Amino acid sequence: KAGVTQTPRYLIKTRGQQVTLSCSPISGHRSVSWYQQTPGQGLQFLFEYFSETQRNKGNFPGRFSGRQFSNSRSEMNVSTLELGDSALYLCASSPIARLAGTDTQYFGPGTRLTVL
Amino acid sequence: LAKTTQPISMDSYEGQEVNITCSHNNIATNDYITWYQQFPSQGPRFIIQGYKTKVTNEVASLFIPADRKSSTLSLPRVSLSDTAVYYCLVGDNAGNMLTFGGGTRLMVKP
């Protein structure tokens, strides 16, 4: 099976702009989670979607949003970009909902966002 | 929400066995323990997952004592390519978000 794919891989934006990142999960996976990774804060959970519904959300401002489509593909959007939003944004898919208690997530390569 | 504590870094030499311990004192009854490996500019990669006692797969072993307040990832005979950051993650089945710990940066030297 193909792995998790994320597009674009690299992105440069300026402050105040908005950005949309895309994630295609492994075929058959219905759960998609997004993470932000920075050198200072490490891996931080953004949100999780399962069957087109947002199930969990991390402690990020409302400028960060996401959605999931019926084919399980997911997008996340960041509006009014700030310098601090520069990070590696990772998408992970899972074959089952995380409420089952296990956490075997398969991560994509990430999108490196640079905000100037 | 279970928190994890890991050493920030470890050094080893090729061919040695490496053990990385993670503390998770407030682990819940239904939580699982999962370890991930991450190379620079890549997403984390699943290594192993367990609930109690010992789990072994083709790349690692996971040891979990009876009280489950800690776990140890064991990498047999490491090579230079095992140089990476290793994350311990405790699964929370209450529907809450999952938080990765700070990770352990393993440096394998020739």
PDB file of C-alpha atoms in Angstrom:
ATOM      1  CA  LYS A   1       0.000   0.000   0.000  1.00  0.00           C
ATOM      2  CA  ALA A   2       1.094   3.536  -0.612  1.00  0.00           C
ATOM      3  CA  GLY A   3       1.975   5.491   2.484  1.00  0.00           C
ATOM      4  CA  VAL A   4       0.557   8.735   3.758  1.00  0.00           C
ATOM      5  CA  THR A   5       1.175  11.518   1.293  1.00  0.00           C
ATOM      6  CA  GLN A   6       1.265  15.214   2.032  1.00  0.00           C
ATOM      7  CA  THR A   7       1.290  18.106  -0.358  1.00  0.00           C
ATOM      8  CA  PRO A   8       3.040  20.365  -0.806  1.00  0.00           C
ATOM      9  CA  ARG A   9       6.286  19.261   0.794  1.00  0.00           C
ATOM     10  CA  TYR A  10       7.638  22.771   1.163  1.00  0.00           C
ATOM     11  CA  LEU A  11       5.869  26.091   1.336  1.00  0.00           C
ATOM     12  CA  ILE A  12       6.955  29.663   1.872  1.00  0.00           C
ATOM     13  CA  LYS A  13       4.396  32.268   2.862  1.00  0.00           C
ATOM     14  CA  THR A  14       4.435  35.756   4.326  1.00  0.00           C
ATOM     15  CA  ARG A  15       2.792  36.985   7.475  1.00  0.00           C
ATOM     16  CA  GLY A  16      -0.929  37.565   7.172  1.00  0.00           C
ATOM     17  CA  GLN A  17      -1.433  35.098   4.363  1.00  0.00           C
ATOM     18  CA  GLN A  18      -3.343  31.876   4.683  1.00  0.00           C
ATOM     19  CA  VAL A  19      -2.298  28.366   3.716  1.00  0.00           C
ATOM     20  CA  THR A  20      -3.960  25.030   3.015  1.00  0.00           C
ATOM     21  CA  LEU A  21      -2.133  21.751   3.459  1.00  0.00           C
ATOM     22  CA  SER A  22      -3.350  18.440   2.120  1.00  0.00           C
ATOM     23  CA  CYS A  23      -3.067  14.892   3.401  1.00  0.00           C
ATOM     24  CA  SER A  24      -4.021  11.615   1.748  1.00  0.00           C
ATOM     25  CA  PRO A  25      -4.144   8.749   4.246  1.00  0.00           C
ATOM     26  CA  ILE A  26      -3.269   5.153   3.593  1.00  0.00           C
ATOM     27  CA  SER A  27      -6.039   3.441   1.680  1.00  0.00           C
ATOM     28  CA  GLY A  28      -8.661   2.123   4.080  1.00  0.00           C
ATOM     29  CA  HIS A  29      -7.600   4.365   6.965  1.00  0.00           C
ATOM     30  CA  ARG A  30     -10.391   6.510   8.298  1.00  0.00           C
ATOM     31  CA  SER A  31      -8.660   8.427  11.068  1.00  0.00           C
ATOM     32  CA  VAL A  32      -6.431  11.362  10.233  1.00  0.00           C
ATOM     33  CA  SER A  33      -4.537  13.451  12.758  1.00  0.00           C
ATOM     34  CA  TRP A  34      -2.464  16.564  12.323  1.00  0.00           C
ATOM     35  CA  TYR A  35       0.570  17.623  14.321  1.00  0.00           C
ATOM     36  CA  GLN A  36       2.825  20.644  14.408  1.00  0.00           C
ATOM     37  CA  GLN A  37       6.482  20.038  15.078  1.00  0.00           C
ATOM     38  CA  THR A  38       8.930  22.768  16.024  1.00  0.00           C
ATOM     39  CA  PRO A  39      12.381  22.599  17.624  1.00  0.00           C
ATOM     40  CA  GLY A  40      11.148  24.425  20.695  1.00  0.00           C
ATOM     41  CA  GLN A  41       7.759  22.809  21.313  1.00  0.00           C
ATOM     42  CA  GLY A  42       8.296  19.366  19.855  1.00  0.00           C
ATOM     43  CA  LEU A  43       5.342  17.449  18.453  1.00  0.00           C
ATOM     44  CA  GLN A  44       2.039  19.080  19.298  1.00  0.00           C
ATOM     45  CA  PHE A  45      -1.349  17.652  18.457  1.00  0.00           C
ATOM     46  CA  LEU A  46      -3.588  19.861  16.331  1.00  0.00           C
ATOM     47  CA  PHE A  47      -6.718  17.827  15.653  1.00  0.00           C
ATOM     48  CA  GLU A  48      -8.053  14.455  14.654  1.00  0.00           C
ATOM     49  CA  TYR A  49     -10.744  13.542  12.174  1.00  0.00           C
ATOM     50  CA  PHE A  50     -12.655  10.321  11.846  1.00  0.00           C
ATOM     51  CA  SER A  51     -15.370   9.753   9.287  1.00  0.00           C
ATOM     52  CA  GLU A  52     -15.464  13.451   8.378  1.00  0.00           C
ATOM     53  CA  THR A  53     -15.973  14.518  12.006  1.00  0.00           C
ATOM     54  CA  GLN A  54     -13.482  16.339  14.158  1.00  0.00           C
ATOM     55  CA  ARG A  55     -13.140  14.204  17.266  1.00  0.00           C
ATOM     56  CA  ASN A  56     -10.369  15.918  19.160  1.00  0.00           C
ATOM     57  CA  LYS A  57      -8.685  19.283  19.040  1.00  0.00           C
ATOM     58  CA  GLY A  58      -5.454  20.459  20.582  1.00  0.00           C
ATOM     59  CA  ASN A  59      -4.697  23.787  22.187  1.00  0.00           C
ATOM     60  CA  PHE A  60      -4.247  25.883  19.090  1.00  0.00           C
ATOM     61  CA  PRO A  61      -5.994  29.154  18.193  1.00  0.00           C
ATOM     62  CA  GLY A  62      -8.969  29.228  15.883  1.00  0.00           C
ATOM     63  CA  ARG A  63      -6.712  30.264  13.004  1.00  0.00           C
ATOM     64  CA  PHE A  64      -5.948  26.574  12.682  1.00  0.00           C
ATOM     65  CA  SER A  65      -8.753  24.561  11.169  1.00  0.00           C
ATOM     66  CA  GLY A  66      -9.220  21.376   9.264  1.00  0.00           C
ATOM     67  CA  ARG A  67     -11.653  19.120   7.546  1.00  0.00           C
ATOM     68  CA  GLN A  68     -11.951  15.615   6.238  1.00  0.00           C
ATOM     69  CA  PHE A  69     -13.647  14.492   3.084  1.00  0.00           C
ATOM     70  CA  SER A  70     -15.725  11.410   2.414  1.00  0.00           C
ATOM     71  CA  ASN A  71     -12.702   9.652   0.894  1.00  0.00           C
ATOM     72  CA  SER A  72     -10.810  10.287   4.183  1.00  0.00           C
ATOM     73  CA  ARG A  73      -8.472  12.830   2.609  1.00  0.00           C
ATOM     74  CA  SER A  74      -7.914  15.752   4.912  1.00  0.00           C
ATOM     75  CA  GLU A  75      -6.909  19.366   4.689  1.00  0.00           C
ATOM     76  CA  MET A  76      -5.764  21.807   7.298  1.00  0.00           C
ATOM     77  CA  ASN A  77      -5.886  25.554   6.955  1.00  0.00           C
ATOM     78  CA  VAL A  78      -4.002  28.249   8.779  1.00  0.00           C
ATOM     79  CA  SER A  79      -5.258  31.787   8.361  1.00  0.00           C
ATOM     80  CA  THR A  80      -3.472  35.038   9.125  1.00  0.00           C
ATOM     81  CA  LEU A  81      -0.088  33.403   9.298  1.00  0.00           C
ATOM     82  CA  GLU A  82       2.376  34.437  11.985  1.00  0.00           C
ATOM     83  CA  LEU A  83       6.122  33.942  12.103  1.00  0.00           C
ATOM     84  CA  GLY A  84       5.638  31.389  14.874  1.00  0.00           C
ATOM     85  CA  ASP A  85       3.621  29.183  12.563  1.00  0.00           C
ATOM     86  CA  SER A  86       6.799  28.153  10.792  1.00  0.00           C
ATOM     87  CA  ALA A  87       7.018  24.434  11.436  1.00  0.00           C
ATOM     88  CA  LEU A  88       6.853  20.953  10.039  1.00  0.00           C
ATOM     89  CA  TYR A  89       3.190  19.951   9.782  1.00  0.00           C
ATOM     90  CA  LEU A  90       2.681  16.232   9.988  1.00  0.00           C
ATOM     91  CA  CYS A  91      -0.325  14.208   9.064  1.00  0.00           C
ATOM     92  CA  ALA A  92      -0.877  10.705  10.415  1.00  0.00           C
ATOM     93  CA  SER A  93      -3.478   8.123   9.546  1.00  0.00           C
ATOM     94  CA  SER A  94      -4.751   5.187  11.506  1.00  0.00           C
ATOM     95  CA  PRO A  95      -6.902   2.267  10.496  1.00  0.00           C
ATOM     96  CA  ILE A  96      -9.095   2.585  13.551  1.00  0.00           C
ATOM     97  CA  ALA A  97     -10.451   5.329  15.697  1.00  0.00           C
ATOM     98  CA  ARG A  98      -8.087   6.189  18.510  1.00  0.00           C
ATOM     99  CA  LEU A  99     -10.855   5.736  21.025  1.00  0.00           C
ATOM    100  CA  ALA A 100     -10.099   2.044  20.772  1.00  0.00           C
ATOM    101  CA  GLY A 101      -7.138   2.742  23.015  1.00  0.00           C
ATOM    102  CA  THR A 102      -4.286   1.885  20.737  1.00  0.00           C
ATOM    103  CA  ASP A 103      -2.244   4.281  18.706  1.00  0.00           C
ATOM    104  CA  THR A 104      -0.612   2.837  15.654  1.00  0.00           C
ATOM    105  CA  GLN A 105      -0.335   5.914  13.535  1.00  0.00           C
ATOM    106  CA  TYR A 106       1.352   6.093  10.170  1.00  0.00           C
ATOM    107  CA  PHE A 107       2.925   9.452   9.496  1.00  0.00           C
ATOM    108  CA  GLY A 108       3.497  11.251   6.255  1.00  0.00           C
ATOM    109  CA  PRO A 109       6.739  13.092   5.447  1.00  0.00           C
ATOM    110  CA  GLY A 110       5.279  16.412   6.483  1.00  0.00           C
ATOM    111  CA  THR A 111       4.945  19.832   4.943  1.00  0.00           C
ATOM    112  CA  ARG A 112       7.664  22.285   5.859  1.00  0.00           C
ATOM    113  CA  LEU A 113       6.018  25.711   6.189  1.00  0.00           C
ATOM    114  CA  THR A 114       8.175  28.792   6.408  1.00  0.00           C
ATOM    115  CA  VAL A 115       6.527  32.103   7.249  1.00  0.00           C
ATOM    116  CA  LEU A 116       8.530  35.215   6.378  1.00  0.00           C
TER     117      LEU A 116
ATOM    118  CA  LEU B   1      -3.833  12.520  30.153  1.00  0.00           C
ATOM    119  CA  ALA B   2      -0.763  10.392  30.682  1.00  0.00           C
ATOM    120  CA  LYS B   3       2.560  12.221  30.556  1.00  0.00           C
ATOM    121  CA  THR B   4       5.802  10.644  29.564  1.00  0.00           C
ATOM    122  CA  THR B   5       9.350  11.381  30.634  1.00  0.00           C
ATOM    123  CA  GLN B   6      12.357  10.221  28.666  1.00  0.00           C
ATOM    124  CA  PRO B   7      16.082  10.999  28.735  1.00  0.00           C
ATOM    125  CA  ILE B   8      16.916  13.823  26.371  1.00  0.00           C
ATOM    126  CA  SER B   9      19.825  12.047  24.719  1.00  0.00           C
ATOM    127  CA  MET B  10      21.857   8.864  24.711  1.00  0.00           C
ATOM    128  CA  ASP B  11      25.075   7.782  23.039  1.00  0.00           C
ATOM    129  CA  SER B  12      25.979   4.285  21.957  1.00  0.00           C
ATOM    130  CA  TYR B  13      28.363   2.421  19.669  1.00  0.00           C
ATOM    131  CA  GLU B  14      27.644   0.191  16.746  1.00  0.00           C
ATOM    132  CA  GLY B  15      26.814  -3.366  17.715  1.00  0.00           C
ATOM    133  CA  GLN B  16      25.710  -2.516  21.229  1.00  0.00           C
ATOM    134  CA  GLU B  17      22.274  -3.042  22.699  1.00  0.00           C
ATOM    135  CA  VAL B  18      20.494   0.185  23.566  1.00  0.00           C
ATOM    136  CA  ASN B  19      17.776   0.495  26.182  1.00  0.00           C
ATOM    137  CA  ILE B  20      15.669   3.649  26.364  1.00  0.00           C
ATOM    138  CA  THR B  21      13.370   3.954  29.348  1.00  0.00           C
ATOM    139  CA  CYS B  22      10.197   6.009  29.486  1.00  0.00           C
ATOM    140  CA  SER B  23       8.364   6.911  32.683  1.00  0.00           C
ATOM    141  CA  HIS B  24       4.586   7.212  32.683  1.00  0.00           C
ATOM    142  CA  ASN B  25       3.481   7.203  36.309  1.00  0.00           C
ATOM    143  CA  ASN B  26      -0.166   8.041  35.697  1.00  0.00           C
ATOM    144  CA  ILE B  27      -0.825   5.558  32.934  1.00  0.00           C
ATOM    145  CA  ALA B  28      -4.459   4.498  32.767  1.00  0.00           C
ATOM    146  CA  THR B  29      -5.734   0.944  32.790  1.00  0.00           C
ATOM    147  CA  ASN B  30      -6.582   0.827  29.114  1.00  0.00           C
ATOM    148  CA  ASP B  31      -3.604   2.802  27.825  1.00  0.00           C
ATOM    149  CA  TYR B  32      -1.174   1.244  25.408  1.00  0.00           C
ATOM    150  CA  ILE B  33       2.487   2.211  25.099  1.00  0.00           C
ATOM    151  CA  THR B  34       3.856   2.998  21.673  1.00  0.00           C
ATOM    152  CA  TRP B  35       7.322   3.935  20.481  1.00  0.00           C
ATOM    153  CA  TYR B  36       8.136   5.903  17.379  1.00  0.00           C
ATOM    154  CA  GLN B  37      11.393   6.654  15.581  1.00  0.00           C
ATOM    155  CA  GLN B  38      11.996   9.876  13.713  1.00  0.00           C
ATOM    156  CA  PHE B  39      14.746  10.884  11.338  1.00  0.00           C
ATOM    157  CA  PRO B  40      15.396  14.526  10.429  1.00  0.00           C
ATOM    158  CA  SER B  41      12.825  15.999   8.058  1.00  0.00           C
ATOM    159  CA  GLN B  42      10.692  12.868   8.158  1.00  0.00           C
ATOM    160  CA  GLY B  43       7.549  11.891   9.985  1.00  0.00           C
ATOM    161  CA  PRO B  44       7.757   9.547  12.977  1.00  0.00           C
ATOM    162  CA  ARG B  45       7.759   5.851  12.165  1.00  0.00           C
ATOM    163  CA  PHE B  46       5.999   3.256  14.300  1.00  0.00           C
ATOM    164  CA  ILE B  47       8.415   0.864  15.993  1.00  0.00           C
ATOM    165  CA  ILE B  48       6.527  -1.188  18.537  1.00  0.00           C
ATOM    166  CA  GLN B  49       3.487  -1.167  20.779  1.00  0.00           C
ATOM    167  CA  GLY B  50       2.598  -3.041  23.933  1.00  0.00           C
ATOM    168  CA  TYR B  51       0.299  -3.232  26.908  1.00  0.00           C
ATOM    169  CA  LYS B  52       2.153  -5.343  29.460  1.00  0.00           C
ATOM    170  CA  THR B  53       5.068  -7.757  29.914  1.00  0.00           C
ATOM    171  CA  LYS B  54       7.178  -8.100  26.795  1.00  0.00           C
ATOM    172  CA  VAL B  55       6.601  -7.552  23.119  1.00  0.00           C
ATOM    173  CA  THR B  56       9.133  -8.326  20.418  1.00  0.00           C
ATOM    174  CA  ASN B  57       9.146  -7.684  16.706  1.00  0.00           C
ATOM    175  CA  GLU B  58      11.782  -7.779  14.017  1.00  0.00           C
ATOM    176  CA  VAL B  59      13.385  -4.490  15.047  1.00  0.00           C
ATOM    177  CA  ALA B  60      12.909  -4.049  18.790  1.00  0.00           C
ATOM    178  CA  SER B  61      11.616  -5.330  22.084  1.00  0.00           C
ATOM    179  CA  LEU B  62       9.425  -3.544  24.552  1.00  0.00           C
ATOM    180  CA  PHE B  63       9.561  -4.388  28.229  1.00  0.00           C
ATOM    181  CA  ILE B  64       6.745  -3.281  30.515  1.00  0.00           C
ATOM    182  CA  PRO B  65       6.817  -4.122  34.237  1.00  0.00           C
ATOM    183  CA  ALA B  66       3.749  -5.257  36.100  1.00  0.00           C
ATOM    184  CA  ASP B  67       2.924  -1.791  37.478  1.00  0.00           C
ATOM    185  CA  ARG B  68       3.204  -0.329  33.936  1.00  0.00           C
ATOM    186  CA  LYS B  69       4.607   2.933  35.290  1.00  0.00           C
ATOM    187  CA  SER B  70       7.541   2.699  32.937  1.00  0.00           C
ATOM    188  CA  SER B  71       8.578   0.943  29.771  1.00  0.00           C
ATOM    189  CA  THR B  72      11.881   0.174  28.096  1.00  0.00           C
ATOM    190  CA  LEU B  73      12.536   0.095  24.396  1.00  0.00           C
ATOM    191  CA  SER B  74      15.384  -2.258  23.581  1.00  0.00           C
ATOM    192  CA  LEU B  75      17.252  -1.999  20.277  1.00  0.00           C
ATOM    193  CA  PRO B  76      19.584  -4.958  19.737  1.00  0.00           C
ATOM    194  CA  ARG B  77      22.938  -4.404  18.043  1.00  0.00           C
ATOM    195  CA  VAL B  78      22.389  -0.835  16.876  1.00  0.00           C
ATOM    196  CA  SER B  79      23.949   0.500  13.701  1.00  0.00           C
ATOM    197  CA  LEU B  80      24.730   4.026  12.542  1.00  0.00           C
ATOM    198  CA  SER B  81      21.364   4.141  10.792  1.00  0.00           C
ATOM    199  CA  ASP B  82      19.600   3.872  14.144  1.00  0.00           C
ATOM    200  CA  THR B  83      20.714   7.407  14.960  1.00  0.00           C
ATOM    201  CA  ALA B  84      17.389   9.162  15.382  1.00  0.00           C
ATOM    202  CA  VAL B  85      14.953  10.593  17.915  1.00  0.00           C
ATOM    203  CA  TYR B  86      12.808   8.053  19.725  1.00  0.00           C
ATOM    204  CA  TYR B  87       9.434   8.995  21.163  1.00  0.00           C
ATOM    205  CA  CYS B  88       7.440   7.185  23.804  1.00  0.00           C
ATOM    206  CA  LEU B  89       3.704   7.710  23.608  1.00  0.00           C
ATOM    207  CA  VAL B  90       1.012   6.521  25.983  1.00  0.00           C
ATOM    208  CA  GLY B  91      -2.359   6.034  24.339  1.00  0.00           C
ATOM    209  CA  ASP B  92      -5.311   7.645  26.045  1.00  0.00           C
ATOM    210  CA  ASN B  93      -8.561   5.910  25.160  1.00  0.00           C
ATOM    211  CA  ALA B  94     -10.736   8.593  26.736  1.00  0.00           C
ATOM    212  CA  GLY B  95     -10.906  10.435  23.470  1.00  0.00           C
ATOM    213  CA  ASN B  96      -8.420  13.047  24.548  1.00  0.00           C
ATOM    214  CA  MET B  97      -5.604  14.266  22.408  1.00  0.00           C
ATOM    215  CA  LEU B  98      -2.327  12.424  22.478  1.00  0.00           C
ATOM    216  CA  THR B  99       0.860  14.202  23.418  1.00  0.00           C
ATOM    217  CA  PHE B 100       4.283  13.057  22.444  1.00  0.00           C
ATOM    218  CA  GLY B 101       7.014  13.370  25.001  1.00  0.00           C
ATOM    219  CA  GLY B 102      10.164  15.284  24.313  1.00  0.00           C
ATOM    220  CA  GLY B 103      11.868  12.322  22.709  1.00  0.00           C
ATOM    221  CA  THR B 104      15.298  10.762  23.213  1.00  0.00           C
ATOM    222  CA  ARG B 105      17.991  11.649  20.728  1.00  0.00           C
ATOM    223  CA  LEU B 106      20.077   8.518  20.165  1.00  0.00           C
ATOM    224  CA  MET B 107      23.512   8.950  18.652  1.00  0.00           C
ATOM    225  CA  VAL B 108      25.202   5.788  17.456  1.00  0.00           C
ATOM    226  CA  LYS B 109      28.929   6.129  16.957  1.00  0.00           C
ATOM    227  CA  PRO B 110      31.243   3.936  14.875  1.00  0.00           C
TER     228      PRO B 110
END
